[in-house]
Amino acid sequence: MATRLLLLSDTHIPGRARTLPAAVRAAADDADLVIHAGDWVAASVLDDLAQHAEVVGVYGNNDGADLRAILPAIARREIEGVRFAVVHETGDAQRRSMRMDAAFPDTDVLVFGHSHIPWDVVTPRGLRLLNPGSPTDRRRQPRCTMMTALADGGAIRDVELVPL
């Protein structure tokens, strides 16, 4: 059975937006699982998403004690035979693939955030690195973004960067 995923990071609510964009809520309604790679800022974002789908997430550098008390720095979950890990920061883009291969040897997909820059690469070891960008703060990007994907039969497929 396939699992529909919504990948988010860096929502920065209420700093960058008052609430989640309607398109994010609609995508969460269509998802079986939401993966959030940190910088929620307000715990109400976690509560909001949890009303739409199951949520797996981590805290980011802008998250306070309330979120740090309920979320880990690293989350791991096997979904349809695909081993996922979620972190907020992976450091500088230079040599990221090599560092993450070493740091996450038993992982198939690593979802991360922090930079607000969408990222989809496969490392030399075969680890898929996904950063969905930010649905509320585009920084130097042309659009705010999120990602959708499907975990099915031991593989991740149909990964799509969704502009908002």
JSON list of C-alpha atoms in Angstrom, two decimals:
[
{"chain": "A", "resi": 1, "resn": "MET", "atom": "CA", "xyz": [0.00, 0.00, 0.00]},
{"chain": "A", "resi": 2, "resn": "ALA", "atom": "CA", "xyz": [1.44, 3.39, -0.99]},
{"chain": "A", "resi": 3, "resn": "THR", "atom": "CA", "xyz": [1.82, 6.26, 1.48]},
{"chain": "A", "resi": 4, "resn": "ARG", "atom": "CA", "xyz": [1.28, 9.81, 0.21]},
{"chain": "A", "resi": 5, "resn": "LEU", "atom": "CA", "xyz": [3.75, 12.25, 1.76]},
{"chain": "A", "resi": 6, "resn": "LEU", "atom": "CA", "xyz": [3.80, 16.00, 2.21]},
{"chain": "A", "resi": 7, "resn": "LEU", "atom": "CA", "xyz": [7.26, 17.40, 2.96]},
{"chain": "A", "resi": 8, "resn": "LEU", "atom": "CA", "xyz": [7.57, 20.77, 4.68]},
{"chain": "A", "resi": 9, "resn": "SER", "atom": "CA", "xyz": [10.15, 22.85, 6.46]},
{"chain": "A", "resi": 10, "resn": "ASP", "atom": "CA", "xyz": [10.71, 26.37, 7.71]},
{"chain": "A", "resi": 11, "resn": "THR", "atom": "CA", "xyz": [7.09, 27.45, 8.14]},
{"chain": "A", "resi": 12, "resn": "HIS", "atom": "CA", "xyz": [8.21, 30.27, 10.49]},
{"chain": "A", "resi": 13, "resn": "ILE", "atom": "CA", "xyz": [4.72, 31.03, 11.75]},
{"chain": "A", "resi": 14, "resn": "PRO", "atom": "CA", "xyz": [3.92, 33.69, 12.92]},
{"chain": "A", "resi": 15, "resn": "GLY", "atom": "CA", "xyz": [7.17, 35.35, 11.77]},
{"chain": "A", "resi": 16, "resn": "ARG", "atom": "CA", "xyz": [6.72, 34.91, 8.01]},
{"chain": "A", "resi": 17, "resn": "ALA", "atom": "CA", "xyz": [2.98, 34.23, 7.84]},
{"chain": "A", "resi": 18, "resn": "ARG", "atom": "CA", "xyz": [0.06, 34.31, 10.24]},
{"chain": "A", "resi": 19, "resn": "THR", "atom": "CA", "xyz": [-1.11, 30.78, 9.37]},
{"chain": "A", "resi": 20, "resn": "LEU", "atom": "CA", "xyz": [-0.30, 27.95, 7.02]},
{"chain": "A", "resi": 21, "resn": "PRO", "atom": "CA", "xyz": [-1.17, 28.73, 3.40]},
{"chain": "A", "resi": 22, "resn": "ALA", "atom": "CA", "xyz": [-4.43, 27.17, 2.21]},
{"chain": "A", "resi": 23, "resn": "ALA", "atom": "CA", "xyz": [-2.51, 25.12, -0.36]},
{"chain": "A", "resi": 24, "resn": "VAL", "atom": "CA", "xyz": [-0.46, 23.52, 2.43]},
{"chain": "A", "resi": 25, "resn": "ARG", "atom": "CA", "xyz": [-3.59, 22.59, 4.36]},
{"chain": "A", "resi": 26, "resn": "ALA", "atom": "CA", "xyz": [-5.15, 21.13, 1.19]},
{"chain": "A", "resi": 27, "resn": "ALA", "atom": "CA", "xyz": [-1.99, 19.11, 0.50]},
{"chain": "A", "resi": 28, "resn": "ALA", "atom": "CA", "xyz": [-2.00, 17.88, 4.12]},
{"chain": "A", "resi": 29, "resn": "ASP", "atom": "CA", "xyz": [-5.60, 16.73, 3.64]},
{"chain": "A", "resi": 30, "resn": "ASP", "atom": "CA", "xyz": [-4.45, 14.71, 0.60]},
{"chain": "A", "resi": 31, "resn": "ALA", "atom": "CA", "xyz": [-1.44, 13.24, 2.43]},
{"chain": "A", "resi": 32, "resn": "ASP", "atom": "CA", "xyz": [-1.25, 10.18, 4.63]},
{"chain": "A", "resi": 33, "resn": "LEU", "atom": "CA", "xyz": [1.79, 11.59, 6.44]},
{"chain": "A", "resi": 34, "resn": "VAL", "atom": "CA", "xyz": [3.31, 15.05, 6.80]},
{"chain": "A", "resi": 35, "resn": "ILE", "atom": "CA", "xyz": [7.06, 15.28, 7.37]},
{"chain": "A", "resi": 36, "resn": "HIS", "atom": "CA", "xyz": [8.25, 18.64, 8.76]},
{"chain": "A", "resi": 37, "resn": "ALA", "atom": "CA", "xyz": [11.98, 19.40, 8.99]},
{"chain": "A", "resi": 38, "resn": "GLY", "atom": "CA", "xyz": [11.82, 22.10, 11.67]},
{"chain": "A", "resi": 39, "resn": "ASP", "atom": "CA", "xyz": [11.52, 25.83, 12.24]},
{"chain": "A", "resi": 40, "resn": "TRP", "atom": "CA", "xyz": [7.81, 25.68, 12.96]},
{"chain": "A", "resi": 41, "resn": "VAL", "atom": "CA", "xyz": [8.31, 28.57, 15.43]},
{"chain": "A", "resi": 42, "resn": "ALA", "atom": "CA", "xyz": [4.82, 28.18, 16.94]},
{"chain": "A", "resi": 43, "resn": "ALA", "atom": "CA", "xyz": [3.58, 24.87, 18.34]},
{"chain": "A", "resi": 44, "resn": "SER", "atom": "CA", "xyz": [0.17, 25.75, 16.91]},
{"chain": "A", "resi": 45, "resn": "VAL", "atom": "CA", "xyz": [1.55, 24.83, 13.45]},
{"chain": "A", "resi": 46, "resn": "LEU", "atom": "CA", "xyz": [2.11, 21.26, 14.65]},
{"chain": "A", "resi": 47, "resn": "ASP", "atom": "CA", "xyz": [-1.41, 21.20, 16.09]},
{"chain": "A", "resi": 48, "resn": "ASP", "atom": "CA", "xyz": [-2.85, 22.59, 12.85]},
{"chain": "A", "resi": 49, "resn": "LEU", "atom": "CA", "xyz": [-1.10, 20.00, 10.66]},
{"chain": "A", "resi": 50, "resn": "ALA", "atom": "CA", "xyz": [-2.05, 17.17, 13.01]},
{"chain": "A", "resi": 51, "resn": "GLN", "atom": "CA", "xyz": [-5.73, 17.96, 12.31]},
{"chain": "A", "resi": 52, "resn": "HIS", "atom": "CA", "xyz": [-5.11, 17.12, 8.63]},
{"chain": "A", "resi": 53, "resn": "ALA", "atom": "CA", "xyz": [-2.74, 14.12, 8.73]},
{"chain": "A", "resi": 54, "resn": "GLU", "atom": "CA", "xyz": [-0.29, 12.24, 10.90]},
{"chain": "A", "resi": 55, "resn": "VAL", "atom": "CA", "xyz": [2.87, 14.33, 11.44]},
{"chain": "A", "resi": 56, "resn": "VAL", "atom": "CA", "xyz": [6.52, 13.37, 11.87]},
{"chain": "A", "resi": 57, "resn": "GLY", "atom": "CA", "xyz": [8.81, 16.28, 12.63]},
{"chain": "A", "resi": 58, "resn": "VAL", "atom": "CA", "xyz": [11.90, 17.68, 14.28]},
{"chain": "A", "resi": 59, "resn": "TYR", "atom": "CA", "xyz": [12.69, 20.98, 15.93]},
{"chain": "A", "resi": 60, "resn": "GLY", "atom": "CA", "xyz": [14.79, 23.62, 14.20]},
{"chain": "A", "resi": 61, "resn": "ASN", "atom": "CA", "xyz": [17.13, 26.36, 15.37]},
{"chain": "A", "resi": 62, "resn": "ASN", "atom": "CA", "xyz": [14.25, 28.88, 15.61]},
{"chain": "A", "resi": 63, "resn": "ASP", "atom": "CA", "xyz": [12.01, 26.61, 17.69]},
{"chain": "A", "resi": 64, "resn": "GLY", "atom": "CA", "xyz": [11.59, 27.27, 21.39]},
{"chain": "A", "resi": 65, "resn": "ALA", "atom": "CA", "xyz": [11.51, 25.10, 24.46]},
{"chain": "A", "resi": 66, "resn": "ASP", "atom": "CA", "xyz": [7.86, 24.12, 23.90]},
{"chain": "A", "resi": 67, "resn": "LEU", "atom": "CA", "xyz": [8.63, 22.41, 20.57]},
{"chain": "A", "resi": 68, "resn": "ARG", "atom": "CA", "xyz": [11.98, 21.06, 21.75]},
{"chain": "A", "resi": 69, "resn": "ALA", "atom": "CA", "xyz": [10.14, 19.34, 24.61]},
{"chain": "A", "resi": 70, "resn": "ILE", "atom": "CA", "xyz": [7.92, 17.35, 22.22]},
{"chain": "A", "resi": 71, "resn": "LEU", "atom": "CA", "xyz": [10.02, 16.96, 19.05]},
{"chain": "A", "resi": 72, "resn": "PRO", "atom": "CA", "xyz": [13.42, 15.30, 18.53]},
{"chain": "A", "resi": 73, "resn": "ALA", "atom": "CA", "xyz": [16.47, 16.76, 16.78]},
{"chain": "A", "resi": 74, "resn": "ILE", "atom": "CA", "xyz": [16.46, 13.70, 14.50]},
{"chain": "A", "resi": 75, "resn": "ALA", "atom": "CA", "xyz": [13.40, 11.64, 13.60]},
{"chain": "A", "resi": 76, "resn": "ARG", "atom": "CA", "xyz": [13.55, 8.23, 11.94]},
{"chain": "A", "resi": 77, "resn": "ARG", "atom": "CA", "xyz": [10.70, 6.28, 10.40]},
{"chain": "A", "resi": 78, "resn": "GLU", "atom": "CA", "xyz": [10.38, 3.39, 8.00]},
{"chain": "A", "resi": 79, "resn": "ILE", "atom": "CA", "xyz": [7.57, 4.06, 5.54]},
{"chain": "A", "resi": 80, "resn": "GLU", "atom": "CA", "xyz": [6.55, 1.36, 3.06]},
{"chain": "A", "resi": 81, "resn": "GLY", "atom": "CA", "xyz": [10.03, -0.18, 3.31]},
{"chain": "A", "resi": 82, "resn": "VAL", "atom": "CA", "xyz": [11.85, 3.16, 2.83]},
{"chain": "A", "resi": 83, "resn": "ARG", "atom": "CA", "xyz": [14.08, 4.25, 5.71]},
{"chain": "A", "resi": 84, "resn": "PHE", "atom": "CA", "xyz": [13.55, 7.99, 6.33]},
{"chain": "A", "resi": 85, "resn": "ALA", "atom": "CA", "xyz": [15.43, 10.36, 8.60]},
{"chain": "A", "resi": 86, "resn": "VAL", "atom": "CA", "xyz": [14.49, 13.98, 9.25]},
{"chain": "A", "resi": 87, "resn": "VAL", "atom": "CA", "xyz": [16.81, 16.75, 10.52]},
{"chain": "A", "resi": 88, "resn": "HIS", "atom": "CA", "xyz": [16.72, 20.50, 10.37]},
{"chain": "A", "resi": 89, "resn": "GLU", "atom": "CA", "xyz": [20.28, 21.38, 9.41]},
{"chain": "A", "resi": 90, "resn": "THR", "atom": "CA", "xyz": [22.84, 19.58, 7.27]},
{"chain": "A", "resi": 91, "resn": "GLY", "atom": "CA", "xyz": [25.43, 22.35, 7.09]},
{"chain": "A", "resi": 92, "resn": "ASP", "atom": "CA", "xyz": [26.97, 23.94, 4.04]},
{"chain": "A", "resi": 93, "resn": "ALA", "atom": "CA", "xyz": [25.98, 22.58, 0.61]},
{"chain": "A", "resi": 94, "resn": "GLN", "atom": "CA", "xyz": [29.61, 21.90, -0.28]},
{"chain": "A", "resi": 95, "resn": "ARG", "atom": "CA", "xyz": [30.38, 18.26, 0.55]},
{"chain": "A", "resi": 96, "resn": "ARG", "atom": "CA", "xyz": [26.84, 17.78, 1.95]},
{"chain": "A", "resi": 97, "resn": "SER", "atom": "CA", "xyz": [26.43, 14.48, 0.11]},
{"chain": "A", "resi": 98, "resn": "MET", "atom": "CA", "xyz": [29.59, 12.99, 1.61]},
{"chain": "A", "resi": 99, "resn": "ARG", "atom": "CA", "xyz": [28.79, 14.23, 5.14]},
{"chain": "A", "resi": 100, "resn": "MET", "atom": "CA", "xyz": [25.23, 12.90, 5.05]},
{"chain": "A", "resi": 101, "resn": "ASP", "atom": "CA", "xyz": [26.34, 9.54, 3.62]},
{"chain": "A", "resi": 102, "resn": "ALA", "atom": "CA", "xyz": [28.63, 9.19, 6.64]},
{"chain": "A", "resi": 103, "resn": "ALA", "atom": "CA", "xyz": [26.09, 10.51, 9.17]},
{"chain": "A", "resi": 104, "resn": "PHE", "atom": "CA", "xyz": [23.10, 8.47, 7.94]},
{"chain": "A", "resi": 105, "resn": "PRO", "atom": "CA", "xyz": [24.44, 5.12, 6.70]},
{"chain": "A", "resi": 106, "resn": "ASP", "atom": "CA", "xyz": [21.19, 3.23, 7.39]},
{"chain": "A", "resi": 107, "resn": "THR", "atom": "CA", "xyz": [18.89, 5.75, 5.69]},
{"chain": "A", "resi": 108, "resn": "ASP", "atom": "CA", "xyz": [17.36, 5.82, 2.22]},
{"chain": "A", "resi": 109, "resn": "VAL", "atom": "CA", "xyz": [15.86, 9.34, 2.30]},
{"chain": "A", "resi": 110, "resn": "LEU", "atom": "CA", "xyz": [16.95, 12.32, 4.40]},
{"chain": "A", "resi": 111, "resn": "VAL", "atom": "CA", "xyz": [14.50, 15.22, 4.64]},
{"chain": "A", "resi": 112, "resn": "PHE", "atom": "CA", "xyz": [16.06, 18.47, 5.83]},
{"chain": "A", "resi": 113, "resn": "GLY", "atom": "CA", "xyz": [15.45, 22.21, 5.90]},
{"chain": "A", "resi": 114, "resn": "HIS", "atom": "CA", "xyz": [17.08, 25.37, 7.26]},
{"chain": "A", "resi": 115, "resn": "SER", "atom": "CA", "xyz": [18.28, 26.93, 4.00]},
{"chain": "A", "resi": 116, "resn": "HIS", "atom": "CA", "xyz": [14.81, 27.50, 2.46]},
{"chain": "A", "resi": 117, "resn": "ILE", "atom": "CA", "xyz": [16.44, 26.30, -0.77]},
{"chain": "A", "resi": 118, "resn": "PRO", "atom": "CA", "xyz": [14.77, 23.29, -2.42]},
{"chain": "A", "resi": 119, "resn": "TRP", "atom": "CA", "xyz": [17.15, 20.37, -2.86]},
{"chain": "A", "resi": 120, "resn": "ASP", "atom": "CA", "xyz": [16.76, 16.96, -4.47]},
{"chain": "A", "resi": 121, "resn": "VAL", "atom": "CA", "xyz": [19.94, 14.99, -5.05]},
{"chain": "A", "resi": 122, "resn": "VAL", "atom": "CA", "xyz": [21.14, 11.43, -4.68]},
{"chain": "A", "resi": 123, "resn": "THR", "atom": "CA", "xyz": [24.47, 10.96, -2.92]},
{"chain": "A", "resi": 124, "resn": "PRO", "atom": "CA", "xyz": [27.23, 8.62, -4.15]},
{"chain": "A", "resi": 125, "resn": "ARG", "atom": "CA", "xyz": [25.97, 5.97, -1.69]},
{"chain": "A", "resi": 126, "resn": "GLY", "atom": "CA", "xyz": [22.40, 6.34, -2.97]},
{"chain": "A", "resi": 127, "resn": "LEU", "atom": "CA", "xyz": [20.93, 8.43, -0.14]},
{"chain": "A", "resi": 128, "resn": "ARG", "atom": "CA", "xyz": [18.20, 10.76, -1.44]},
{"chain": "A", "resi": 129, "resn": "LEU", "atom": "CA", "xyz": [18.50, 14.25, 0.05]},
{"chain": "A", "resi": 130, "resn": "LEU", "atom": "CA", "xyz": [15.28, 16.29, -0.02]},
{"chain": "A", "resi": 131, "resn": "ASN", "atom": "CA", "xyz": [14.73, 19.86, 1.13]},
{"chain": "A", "resi": 132, "resn": "PRO", "atom": "CA", "xyz": [11.21, 21.12, 0.41]},
{"chain": "A", "resi": 133, "resn": "GLY", "atom": "CA", "xyz": [12.14, 24.80, 0.78]},
{"chain": "A", "resi": 134, "resn": "SER", "atom": "CA", "xyz": [9.68, 26.97, 2.69]},
{"chain": "A", "resi": 135, "resn": "PRO", "atom": "CA", "xyz": [5.95, 27.49, 2.11]},
{"chain": "A", "resi": 136, "resn": "THR", "atom": "CA", "xyz": [6.06, 30.95, 3.75]},
{"chain": "A", "resi": 137, "resn": "ASP", "atom": "CA", "xyz": [9.55, 32.47, 3.22]},
{"chain": "A", "resi": 138, "resn": "ARG", "atom": "CA", "xyz": [11.09, 32.13, -0.24]},
{"chain": "A", "resi": 139, "resn": "ARG", "atom": "CA", "xyz": [14.29, 34.02, 0.65]},
{"chain": "A", "resi": 140, "resn": "ARG", "atom": "CA", "xyz": [16.29, 34.08, -2.60]},
{"chain": "A", "resi": 141, "resn": "GLN", "atom": "CA", "xyz": [14.02, 31.61, -4.38]},
{"chain": "A", "resi": 142, "resn": "PRO", "atom": "CA", "xyz": [11.48, 32.62, -7.02]},
{"chain": "A", "resi": 143, "resn": "ARG", "atom": "CA", "xyz": [8.55, 31.03, -5.12]},
{"chain": "A", "resi": 144, "resn": "CYS", "atom": "CA", "xyz": [7.65, 29.55, -1.77]},
{"chain": "A", "resi": 145, "resn": "THR", "atom": "CA", "xyz": [7.59, 25.74, -2.02]},
{"chain": "A", "resi": 146, "resn": "MET", "atom": "CA", "xyz": [6.71, 22.39, -0.51]},
{"chain": "A", "resi": 147, "resn": "MET", "atom": "CA", "xyz": [7.21, 18.82, -1.78]},
{"chain": "A", "resi": 148, "resn": "THR", "atom": "CA", "xyz": [4.97, 15.83, -2.29]},
{"chain": "A", "resi": 149, "resn": "ALA", "atom": "CA", "xyz": [6.09, 12.24, -2.79]},
{"chain": "A", "resi": 150, "resn": "LEU", "atom": "CA", "xyz": [4.92, 8.66, -2.66]},
{"chain": "A", "resi": 151, "resn": "ALA", "atom": "CA", "xyz": [6.54, 5.87, -0.64]},
{"chain": "A", "resi": 152, "resn": "ASP", "atom": "CA", "xyz": [5.64, 2.53, -2.15]},
{"chain": "A", "resi": 153, "resn": "GLY", "atom": "CA", "xyz": [7.15, -0.93, -2.27]},
{"chain": "A", "resi": 154, "resn": "GLY", "atom": "CA", "xyz": [10.50, 0.03, -0.79]},
{"chain": "A", "resi": 155, "resn": "ALA", "atom": "CA", "xyz": [10.98, 3.07, -3.04]},
{"chain": "A", "resi": 156, "resn": "ILE", "atom": "CA", "xyz": [10.22, 6.76, -3.03]},
{"chain": "A", "resi": 157, "resn": "ARG", "atom": "CA", "xyz": [8.74, 8.03, -6.26]},
{"chain": "A", "resi": 158, "resn": "ASP", "atom": "CA", "xyz": [6.79, 10.89, -7.77]},
{"chain": "A", "resi": 159, "resn": "VAL", "atom": "CA", "xyz": [8.79, 13.47, -5.81]},
{"chain": "A", "resi": 160, "resn": "GLU", "atom": "CA", "xyz": [7.46, 16.86, -6.85]},
{"chain": "A", "resi": 161, "resn": "LEU", "atom": "CA", "xyz": [8.51, 20.34, -5.83]},
{"chain": "A", "resi": 162, "resn": "VAL", "atom": "CA", "xyz": [5.27, 22.29, -5.56]},
{"chain": "A", "resi": 163, "resn": "PRO", "atom": "CA", "xyz": [5.48, 26.08, -5.96]},
{"chain": "A", "resi": 164, "resn": "LEU", "atom": "CA", "xyz": [2.99, 28.10, -3.93]}
]
